[in-house]
Amino acid sequence: MFGFVGILVVLGVMLLFSAVKILPEYQRGVVLTLGRYTGTKGPGLVLLIPAVQRMIRVDLRVTVMDVPPQDVISRDNVSVRVNAVVYFRVVEPDKSVLQVENFLQATSQLAQTRLRSVLGQHELDEILSQRDSINHTLQTILDEATDPWGIKVANVEIKDVDLNETMVRAIARQAEAERERRAKVIHAEGEMQAAEKLRDAAAMLSQQPQALQLRYLQTLADMSNNGKSSTIVFPLPLDLIRPLMEAFPSKRDSGTTD
């Protein structure tokens, strides 16, 4: 008699443990009664009918998923290897259980295919320089695709873009050529600006001949300040010798020969 009562007590305790569930704040329980969805429970204490009801726990915290490296061919036919990371969380636990078999695996596979598809529409320079725009595009596409599963994709980040050595050297040569081109353009612009300033200075000096004489004197002063210089330059203005040239014209001008 006592043995039978003991068995009943043990069975009662086991049924009690199987009927009482405790869910933390970050979990919800999808309850199925005889195989049919009857509601979402939690957090806290949840009571189930043993052998009739079953509960599936769903974590609502943000999940960080690493997308494996994918071989991608860009729009300009460059082969690259790209990996990314996806941040998402479950917002509707019932859909994540009833609409998809394994939402983690489904989200991972979807992220891999969408990553190859989106990057294949961009050139290599865009992949390297416009990551923010590409990340936003990937996040929008994945969020729309996973919405029927009750999943919200918060962010997508491209981590690494690996190139082969040949392409790295080609990019380095391209960058060096671009720097040389910019240097030549800057030098040409400097020469053009200097020529414009010299033209303006010549026009100004032509209006005031006295300014040219002052410039001669300033040049002599600068040369005299150099102690190592042994050359003496004395500018002779043509205005001083023009009367002498007019008073004594050359023989060719007078029409005489030797």
CSV table of C-alpha atoms in Angstrom, one decimal:
chain,number,residue,atom,x,y,z
A,1,MET,CA,0.0,0.0,0.0
A,2,PHE,CA,2.7,2.4,1.0
A,3,GLY,CA,4.7,1.5,-2.1
A,4,PHE,CA,1.8,2.4,-4.3
A,5,VAL,CA,1.3,5.7,-2.5
A,6,GLY,CA,5.0,6.5,-2.9
A,7,ILE,CA,4.8,5.8,-6.7
A,8,LEU,CA,1.8,8.2,-6.9
A,9,VAL,CA,3.7,10.9,-5.0
A,10,VAL,CA,6.7,10.5,-7.3
A,11,LEU,CA,4.4,10.7,-10.3
A,12,GLY,CA,2.7,13.8,-8.9
A,13,VAL,CA,6.0,15.5,-8.3
A,14,MET,CA,7.2,14.7,-11.8
A,15,LEU,CA,3.9,16.0,-13.3
A,16,LEU,CA,4.2,19.2,-11.2
A,17,PHE,CA,7.8,19.8,-12.4
A,18,SER,CA,6.7,19.2,-16.0
A,19,ALA,CA,3.7,21.5,-15.7
A,20,VAL,CA,5.6,24.4,-14.1
A,21,LYS,CA,7.9,26.4,-16.3
A,22,ILE,CA,9.8,29.6,-15.4
A,23,LEU,CA,10.8,31.9,-18.3
A,24,PRO,CA,13.3,34.8,-17.8
A,25,GLU,CA,12.6,38.3,-18.9
A,26,TYR,CA,14.3,37.8,-22.3
A,27,GLN,CA,12.4,34.6,-23.3
A,28,ARG,CA,8.9,33.9,-24.4
A,29,GLY,CA,7.2,30.5,-24.7
A,30,VAL,CA,5.1,29.5,-27.7
A,31,VAL,CA,2.5,27.1,-26.4
A,32,LEU,CA,1.0,24.3,-28.5
A,33,THR,CA,-2.0,22.4,-27.2
A,34,LEU,CA,-2.5,19.1,-28.9
A,35,GLY,CA,-0.3,20.4,-31.7
A,36,ARG,CA,-2.3,23.7,-32.2
A,37,TYR,CA,-1.0,27.1,-31.4
A,38,THR,CA,-2.8,28.5,-28.3
A,39,GLY,CA,-0.7,31.5,-27.3
A,40,THR,CA,2.6,33.0,-26.3
A,41,LYS,CA,3.4,32.9,-22.6
A,42,GLY,CA,6.0,34.6,-20.4
A,43,PRO,CA,8.0,35.9,-18.8
A,44,GLY,CA,7.7,34.5,-15.3
A,45,LEU,CA,5.8,31.5,-14.1
A,46,VAL,CA,4.0,29.4,-16.8
A,47,LEU,CA,1.7,26.5,-16.0
A,48,LEU,CA,1.2,23.8,-18.7
A,49,ILE,CA,-1.0,20.8,-18.9
A,50,PRO,CA,1.3,17.7,-18.9
A,51,ALA,CA,1.1,15.5,-22.0
A,52,VAL,CA,-1.4,17.9,-23.6
A,53,GLN,CA,0.6,21.2,-23.9
A,54,ARG,CA,4.1,21.8,-25.1
A,55,MET,CA,6.1,25.0,-24.9
A,56,ILE,CA,8.9,26.1,-27.2
A,57,ARG,CA,11.3,28.7,-25.8
A,58,VAL,CA,12.3,31.7,-28.0
A,59,ASP,CA,15.1,34.1,-27.1
A,60,LEU,CA,14.2,37.8,-27.8
A,61,ARG,CA,17.7,39.2,-27.3
A,62,VAL,CA,19.8,40.5,-30.2
A,63,THR,CA,21.6,37.7,-32.0
A,64,VAL,CA,25.0,38.4,-33.7
A,65,MET,CA,25.4,36.1,-36.7
A,66,ASP,CA,28.7,35.9,-38.5
A,67,VAL,CA,28.2,35.4,-42.3
A,68,PRO,CA,30.9,33.0,-43.7
A,69,PRO,CA,33.3,34.5,-46.3
A,70,GLN,CA,31.6,34.6,-49.7
A,71,ASP,CA,33.3,34.6,-53.1
A,72,VAL,CA,31.8,37.5,-55.0
A,73,ILE,CA,32.4,38.7,-58.6
A,74,SER,CA,31.9,42.5,-58.7
A,75,ARG,CA,30.2,44.3,-61.6
A,76,ASP,CA,33.6,45.1,-63.1
A,77,ASN,CA,34.6,41.3,-63.1
A,78,VAL,CA,36.9,41.5,-60.0
A,79,SER,CA,36.9,38.4,-57.8
A,80,VAL,CA,36.8,39.3,-54.1
A,81,ARG,CA,36.1,37.4,-50.8
A,82,VAL,CA,33.8,39.2,-48.4
A,83,ASN,CA,32.4,38.3,-45.0
A,84,ALA,CA,29.9,40.2,-42.9
A,85,VAL,CA,28.0,40.2,-39.6
A,86,VAL,CA,24.2,40.5,-39.1
A,87,TYR,CA,22.5,41.8,-36.0
A,88,PHE,CA,18.9,40.7,-35.6
A,89,ARG,CA,16.3,39.7,-33.0
A,90,VAL,CA,12.9,38.0,-32.8
A,91,VAL,CA,10.0,40.4,-32.4
A,92,GLU,CA,7.1,37.9,-33.0
A,93,PRO,CA,7.9,34.6,-31.3
A,94,ASP,CA,4.9,32.8,-32.7
A,95,LYS,CA,5.9,33.5,-36.3
A,96,SER,CA,9.5,32.5,-35.7
A,97,VAL,CA,8.3,29.0,-34.6
A,98,LEU,CA,5.3,28.5,-36.9
A,99,GLN,CA,6.4,30.1,-40.2
A,100,VAL,CA,10.0,28.7,-40.5
A,101,GLU,CA,11.6,25.5,-39.3
A,102,ASN,CA,14.8,27.0,-38.0
A,103,PHE,CA,15.0,30.8,-38.2
A,104,LEU,CA,18.7,31.0,-37.3
A,105,GLN,CA,19.7,28.7,-40.2
A,106,ALA,CA,17.2,30.4,-42.5
A,107,THR,CA,18.5,33.9,-41.7
A,108,SER,CA,22.1,32.8,-42.2
A,109,GLN,CA,21.4,31.3,-45.6
A,110,LEU,CA,19.4,34.3,-46.7
A,111,ALA,CA,22.2,36.6,-45.6
A,112,GLN,CA,24.8,34.7,-47.6
A,113,THR,CA,22.7,34.8,-50.8
A,114,ARG,CA,21.7,38.4,-50.5
A,115,LEU,CA,25.4,39.4,-49.8
A,116,ARG,CA,26.5,37.8,-53.0
A,117,SER,CA,23.6,39.3,-55.0
A,118,VAL,CA,24.0,42.9,-53.7
A,119,LEU,CA,27.8,43.1,-54.0
A,120,GLY,CA,27.7,41.7,-57.5
A,121,GLN,CA,25.8,44.8,-58.6
A,122,HIS,CA,28.6,47.1,-57.5
A,123,GLU,CA,32.1,47.8,-58.8
A,124,LEU,CA,35.2,47.2,-56.7
A,125,ASP,CA,35.8,50.8,-56.0
A,126,GLU,CA,32.2,51.2,-54.7
A,127,ILE,CA,32.5,48.1,-52.5
A,128,LEU,CA,35.7,49.6,-50.9
A,129,SER,CA,34.5,53.2,-50.5
A,130,GLN,CA,30.7,53.0,-50.1
A,131,ARG,CA,30.3,50.5,-47.4
A,132,ASP,CA,27.7,52.5,-45.4
A,133,SER,CA,25.4,52.6,-48.4
A,134,ILE,CA,25.8,48.9,-49.2
A,135,ASN,CA,25.3,48.0,-45.5
A,136,HIS,CA,22.0,50.0,-45.5
A,137,THR,CA,20.9,48.3,-48.7
A,138,LEU,CA,21.6,44.8,-47.2
A,139,GLN,CA,19.9,45.6,-44.0
A,140,THR,CA,16.7,46.8,-45.8
A,141,ILE,CA,16.6,43.7,-48.1
A,142,LEU,CA,17.1,41.2,-45.2
A,143,ASP,CA,14.6,43.0,-43.0
A,144,GLU,CA,11.9,42.8,-45.7
A,145,ALA,CA,12.7,39.1,-46.4
A,146,THR,CA,12.7,38.0,-42.7
A,147,ASP,CA,9.6,40.0,-41.7
A,148,PRO,CA,7.2,37.1,-42.3
A,149,TRP,CA,9.3,35.1,-39.9
A,150,GLY,CA,8.8,37.6,-37.1
A,151,ILE,CA,12.5,38.7,-37.2
A,152,LYS,CA,13.8,42.3,-37.2
A,153,VAL,CA,17.2,42.8,-38.8
A,154,ALA,CA,18.8,45.8,-37.0
A,155,ASN,CA,22.1,46.1,-38.8
A,156,VAL,CA,24.4,44.5,-41.4
A,157,GLU,CA,28.1,45.3,-41.5
A,158,ILE,CA,30.7,44.2,-44.1
A,159,LYS,CA,33.7,43.1,-42.1
A,160,ASP,CA,36.5,42.3,-44.5
A,161,VAL,CA,37.1,42.5,-48.3
A,162,ASP,CA,40.0,40.3,-49.3
A,163,LEU,CA,41.7,40.7,-52.7
A,164,ASN,CA,44.4,38.6,-54.3
A,165,GLU,CA,48.0,39.9,-54.5
A,166,THR,CA,47.7,40.8,-58.2
A,167,MET,CA,44.7,43.0,-57.6
A,168,VAL,CA,46.4,44.6,-54.6
A,169,ARG,CA,49.4,45.5,-56.7
A,170,ALA,CA,47.2,46.9,-59.5
A,171,ILE,CA,45.3,49.1,-57.0
A,172,ALA,CA,48.6,50.3,-55.6
A,173,ARG,CA,49.8,51.3,-59.1
A,174,GLN,CA,46.5,53.0,-59.8
A,175,ALA,CA,46.8,55.0,-56.6
A,176,GLU,CA,50.4,56.0,-57.4
A,177,ALA,CA,49.4,57.1,-60.9
A,178,GLU,CA,46.5,59.1,-59.4
A,179,ARG,CA,48.8,60.9,-57.0
A,180,GLU,CA,51.2,61.7,-59.8
A,181,ARG,CA,48.3,63.1,-61.9
A,182,ARG,CA,47.2,65.3,-59.0
A,183,ALA,CA,50.7,66.6,-58.5
A,184,LYS,CA,51.1,67.5,-62.1
A,185,VAL,CA,47.7,69.2,-62.1
A,186,ILE,CA,48.6,71.2,-59.0
A,187,HIS,CA,51.9,72.2,-60.5
A,188,ALA,CA,50.3,73.3,-63.7
A,189,GLU,CA,47.7,75.3,-61.8
A,190,GLY,CA,50.5,77.0,-59.8
A,191,GLU,CA,52.3,77.9,-63.0
A,192,MET,CA,49.1,79.4,-64.4
A,193,GLN,CA,48.5,81.5,-61.3
A,194,ALA,CA,52.1,82.7,-61.4
A,195,ALA,CA,51.8,83.7,-65.0
A,196,GLU,CA,48.6,85.6,-64.3
A,197,LYS,CA,50.3,87.5,-61.5
A,198,LEU,CA,53.3,88.3,-63.6
A,199,ARG,CA,51.1,89.6,-66.4
A,200,ASP,CA,49.3,91.8,-63.9
A,201,ALA,CA,52.6,93.1,-62.5
A,202,ALA,CA,53.9,93.8,-66.0
A,203,ALA,CA,50.8,95.7,-66.9
A,204,MET,CA,51.1,97.8,-63.7
A,205,LEU,CA,54.8,98.5,-64.2
A,206,SER,CA,54.1,99.6,-67.8
A,207,GLN,CA,51.8,102.3,-66.5
A,208,GLN,CA,54.4,103.7,-64.2
A,209,PRO,CA,58.0,103.6,-65.6
A,210,GLN,CA,59.4,104.9,-62.3
A,211,ALA,CA,58.2,101.8,-60.6
A,212,LEU,CA,60.5,99.8,-62.9
A,213,GLN,CA,63.5,101.9,-61.8
A,214,LEU,CA,62.6,101.2,-58.2
A,215,ARG,CA,62.4,97.5,-59.0
A,216,TYR,CA,65.9,97.7,-60.5
A,217,LEU,CA,67.2,99.3,-57.3
A,218,GLN,CA,65.5,96.7,-55.1
A,219,THR,CA,67.2,94.0,-57.2
A,220,LEU,CA,70.6,95.6,-56.7
A,221,ALA,CA,70.0,95.9,-53.0
A,222,ASP,CA,69.1,92.2,-52.8
A,223,MET,CA,72.3,91.2,-54.7
A,224,SER,CA,74.5,93.4,-52.5
A,225,ASN,CA,73.2,91.7,-49.4
A,226,ASN,CA,74.6,88.4,-50.6
A,227,GLY,CA,78.2,88.4,-49.4
A,228,LYS,CA,79.2,85.5,-51.7
A,229,SER,CA,78.3,87.3,-54.9
A,230,SER,CA,81.2,88.7,-57.0
A,231,THR,CA,79.1,89.9,-60.0
A,232,ILE,CA,78.2,93.5,-60.3
A,233,VAL,CA,75.1,94.4,-62.4
A,234,PHE,CA,74.3,98.0,-63.1
A,235,PRO,CA,71.1,98.5,-65.0
A,236,LEU,CA,71.3,101.5,-67.4
A,237,PRO,CA,67.9,102.9,-68.2
A,238,LEU,CA,67.3,103.5,-71.9
A,239,ASP,CA,65.8,106.9,-71.1
A,240,LEU,CA,69.2,108.2,-70.2
A,241,ILE,CA,71.0,107.2,-73.4
A,242,ARG,CA,68.1,107.7,-75.9
A,243,PRO,CA,69.1,111.4,-76.5
A,244,LEU,CA,72.6,110.4,-77.3
A,245,MET,CA,71.4,107.7,-79.7
A,246,GLU,CA,69.2,110.3,-81.4
A,247,ALA,CA,72.1,112.8,-81.6
A,248,PHE,CA,74.5,110.4,-83.2
A,249,PRO,CA,72.6,108.2,-85.6
A,250,SER,CA,74.3,105.1,-87.0
A,251,LYS,CA,76.0,105.0,-90.4
A,252,ARG,CA,73.3,102.6,-91.7
A,253,ASP,CA,70.6,105.1,-90.8
A,254,SER,CA,72.6,108.0,-92.5
A,255,GLY,CA,73.2,105.9,-95.7
A,256,THR,CA,77.1,106.1,-95.6
A,257,THR,CA,79.4,103.2,-96.1
A,258,ASP,CA,83.1,102.6,-95.3
